[in-house]
Amino acid sequence: PLPGTTLELAPGVRWLSMPMPGSLAWINLYLLEDTDGWYVVDTGLGNAETTELWQQIFSNELGGKPVKGVICTHMHPDHIGLAGWLVNRWDIELWMTRMEYLMCRNLVADNGKDAPGEGIRFYSAAGFDEDALNIYRKRFGFYGSRIAPLPNAIRRIVDSQKITIGANEWTI
């Protein structure tokens, strides 16, 4: 679907896309309809463009129902980037596995920092040449710049857990 719109895949399941920089071009996200609202599955990058597209979706695609929760499948910035913003915007919970949430918080803490000597030594010993090490140095600490501030707590989900949303049962 075009950014800012959704496409119904099945009753209660909507597909949307959010733009990505680079060759990937977009990420697929989903909305799951419950009786009295929607669950967002993954969020897109934490940037102004994605925020504006979410605002369009809220205005035009939810049928007047609120967002009830955010489910993040994993901690890549294109999947969790706007989770904190959505949680604050709707006063809802972030559903996520504990390890993915904690890893995300850990990587966000490195935002704006220089690459550590331990990392440079590790990658050098692993065979990185000077060009590859310079790329590592340049990119280190960039992760958090694509993620809105995270909520301080999550609703923990675990492998094989079953959750019911609307008429559908989903397995984590």
PDB file of N, CA and C in Angstrom, residues 2 8 10 13 22 24 38-39 48 57-58 66 78 82 93-94 104 106 109-110 112-113 132 135 146 149 158:
ATOM      1  N   LEU A   2       0.298   2.334  -0.486  1.00  0.00           N
ATOM      2  CA  LEU A   2       1.014   3.608  -0.463  1.00  0.00           C
ATOM      3  C   LEU A   2       1.221   4.057   0.977  1.00  0.00           C
ATOM      4  N   GLU A   8      -6.420  -4.111   3.542  1.00  0.00           N
ATOM      5  CA  GLU A   8      -6.914  -5.241   4.321  1.00  0.00           C
ATOM      6  C   GLU A   8      -6.449  -6.544   3.681  1.00  0.00           C
ATOM      7  N   ALA A  10      -6.907  -9.627   5.455  1.00  0.00           N
ATOM      8  CA  ALA A  10      -7.911 -10.564   5.955  1.00  0.00           C
ATOM      9  C   ALA A  10      -8.740  -9.785   6.959  1.00  0.00           C
ATOM     10  N   VAL A  13      -7.020  -7.692   9.803  1.00  0.00           N
ATOM     11  CA  VAL A  13      -5.570  -7.603   9.559  1.00  0.00           C
ATOM     12  C   VAL A  13      -5.322  -6.615   8.424  1.00  0.00           C
ATOM     13  N   GLY A  22      17.745   4.183   1.629  1.00  0.00           N
ATOM     14  CA  GLY A  22      18.606   3.155   1.050  1.00  0.00           C
ATOM     15  C   GLY A  22      17.868   2.205   0.133  1.00  0.00           C
ATOM     16  N   LEU A  24      16.483  -0.731   0.618  1.00  0.00           N
ATOM     17  CA  LEU A  24      15.306  -1.460   1.091  1.00  0.00           C
ATOM     18  C   LEU A  24      14.007  -0.737   0.701  1.00  0.00           C
ATOM     19  N   TRP A  38      -7.078  -1.102  17.994  1.00  0.00           N
ATOM     20  CA  TRP A  38      -6.082  -1.705  17.105  1.00  0.00           C
ATOM     21  C   TRP A  38      -4.771  -1.955  17.838  1.00  0.00           C
ATOM     22  N   TYR A  39      -4.082  -2.990  17.439  1.00  0.00           N
ATOM     23  CA  TYR A  39      -2.713  -3.249  17.866  1.00  0.00           C
ATOM     24  C   TYR A  39      -1.812  -2.979  16.671  1.00  0.00           C
ATOM     25  N   ALA A  48      10.577  12.138  11.560  1.00  0.00           N
ATOM     26  CA  ALA A  48       9.425  13.010  11.301  1.00  0.00           C
ATOM     27  C   ALA A  48       8.549  12.470  10.176  1.00  0.00           C
ATOM     28  N   ILE A  57      -2.584   7.792   9.103  1.00  0.00           N
ATOM     29  CA  ILE A  57      -3.259   6.512   9.368  1.00  0.00           C
ATOM     30  C   ILE A  57      -4.253   6.661  10.511  1.00  0.00           C
ATOM     31  N   PHE A  58      -3.861   7.346  11.579  1.00  0.00           N
ATOM     32  CA  PHE A  58      -4.784   7.562  12.706  1.00  0.00           C
ATOM     33  C   PHE A  58      -6.042   8.288  12.233  1.00  0.00           C
ATOM     34  N   PRO A  66      -9.245   3.580  18.751  1.00  0.00           N
ATOM     35  CA  PRO A  66      -7.896   3.935  19.227  1.00  0.00           C
ATOM     36  C   PRO A  66      -6.895   2.797  19.007  1.00  0.00           C
ATOM     37  N   ASP A  78      13.929   0.057  12.441  1.00  0.00           N
ATOM     38  CA  ASP A  78      12.747   0.164  11.595  1.00  0.00           C
ATOM     39  C   ASP A  78      11.544  -0.588  12.165  1.00  0.00           C
ATOM     40  N   LEU A  82       9.460   4.005  16.430  1.00  0.00           N
ATOM     41  CA  LEU A  82       8.442   4.907  16.983  1.00  0.00           C
ATOM     42  C   LEU A  82       7.622   4.271  18.099  1.00  0.00           C
ATOM     43  N   GLU A  93       0.625   0.081  26.226  1.00  0.00           N
ATOM     44  CA  GLU A  93       1.815  -0.718  26.535  1.00  0.00           C
ATOM     45  C   GLU A  93       2.549  -1.135  25.271  1.00  0.00           C
ATOM     46  N   LEU A  94       3.865  -1.300  25.432  1.00  0.00           N
ATOM     47  CA  LEU A  94       4.710  -1.912  24.417  1.00  0.00           C
ATOM     48  C   LEU A  94       4.828  -3.391  24.751  1.00  0.00           C
ATOM     49  N   CYS A 104      17.818  -3.402  22.930  1.00  0.00           N
ATOM     50  CA  CYS A 104      17.540  -2.094  22.344  1.00  0.00           C
ATOM     51  C   CYS A 104      17.941  -0.979  23.303  1.00  0.00           C
ATOM     52  N   ASN A 106      20.129  -1.080  25.594  1.00  0.00           N
ATOM     53  CA  ASN A 106      21.583  -1.080  25.674  1.00  0.00           C
ATOM     54  C   ASN A 106      22.200  -0.339  24.481  1.00  0.00           C
ATOM     55  N   ALA A 109      21.781   3.425  24.514  1.00  0.00           N
ATOM     56  CA  ALA A 109      22.681   4.093  25.468  1.00  0.00           C
ATOM     57  C   ALA A 109      24.008   4.482  24.829  1.00  0.00           C
ATOM     58  N   ASP A 110      24.370   3.853  23.716  1.00  0.00           N
ATOM     59  CA  ASP A 110      25.621   4.180  23.020  1.00  0.00           C
ATOM     60  C   ASP A 110      25.481   5.337  22.036  1.00  0.00           C
ATOM     61  N   GLY A 112      25.669   8.452  20.017  1.00  0.00           N
ATOM     62  CA  GLY A 112      26.575   9.593  20.029  1.00  0.00           C
ATOM     63  C   GLY A 112      27.945   9.330  20.607  1.00  0.00           C
ATOM     64  N   LYS A 113      28.210   8.120  21.068  1.00  0.00           N
ATOM     65  CA  LYS A 113      29.516   7.800  21.642  1.00  0.00           C
ATOM     66  C   LYS A 113      30.490   7.359  20.556  1.00  0.00           C
ATOM     67  N   ALA A 132      37.350  -1.037   6.829  1.00  0.00           N
ATOM     68  CA  ALA A 132      36.204  -1.605   7.547  1.00  0.00           C
ATOM     69  C   ALA A 132      36.151  -1.075   8.981  1.00  0.00           C
ATOM     70  N   ILE A 135      34.650   2.349   8.947  1.00  0.00           N
ATOM     71  CA  ILE A 135      33.191   2.294   8.814  1.00  0.00           C
ATOM     72  C   ILE A 135      32.573   1.990  10.175  1.00  0.00           C
ATOM     73  N   ARG A 146      17.757   6.710  15.440  1.00  0.00           N
ATOM     74  CA  ARG A 146      16.583   6.280  14.673  1.00  0.00           C
ATOM     75  C   ARG A 146      15.455   5.784  15.567  1.00  0.00           C
ATOM     76  N   PRO A 149      12.508   8.000  22.193  1.00  0.00           N
ATOM     77  CA  PRO A 149      12.729   7.514  23.558  1.00  0.00           C
ATOM     78  C   PRO A 149      11.799   6.355  23.905  1.00  0.00           C
ATOM     79  N   VAL A 158       6.551 -13.961  25.257  1.00  0.00           N
ATOM     80  CA  VAL A 158       7.540 -15.038  25.193  1.00  0.00           C
ATOM     81  C   VAL A 158       7.224 -15.978  24.031  1.00  0.00           C
TER      82      VAL A 158
END
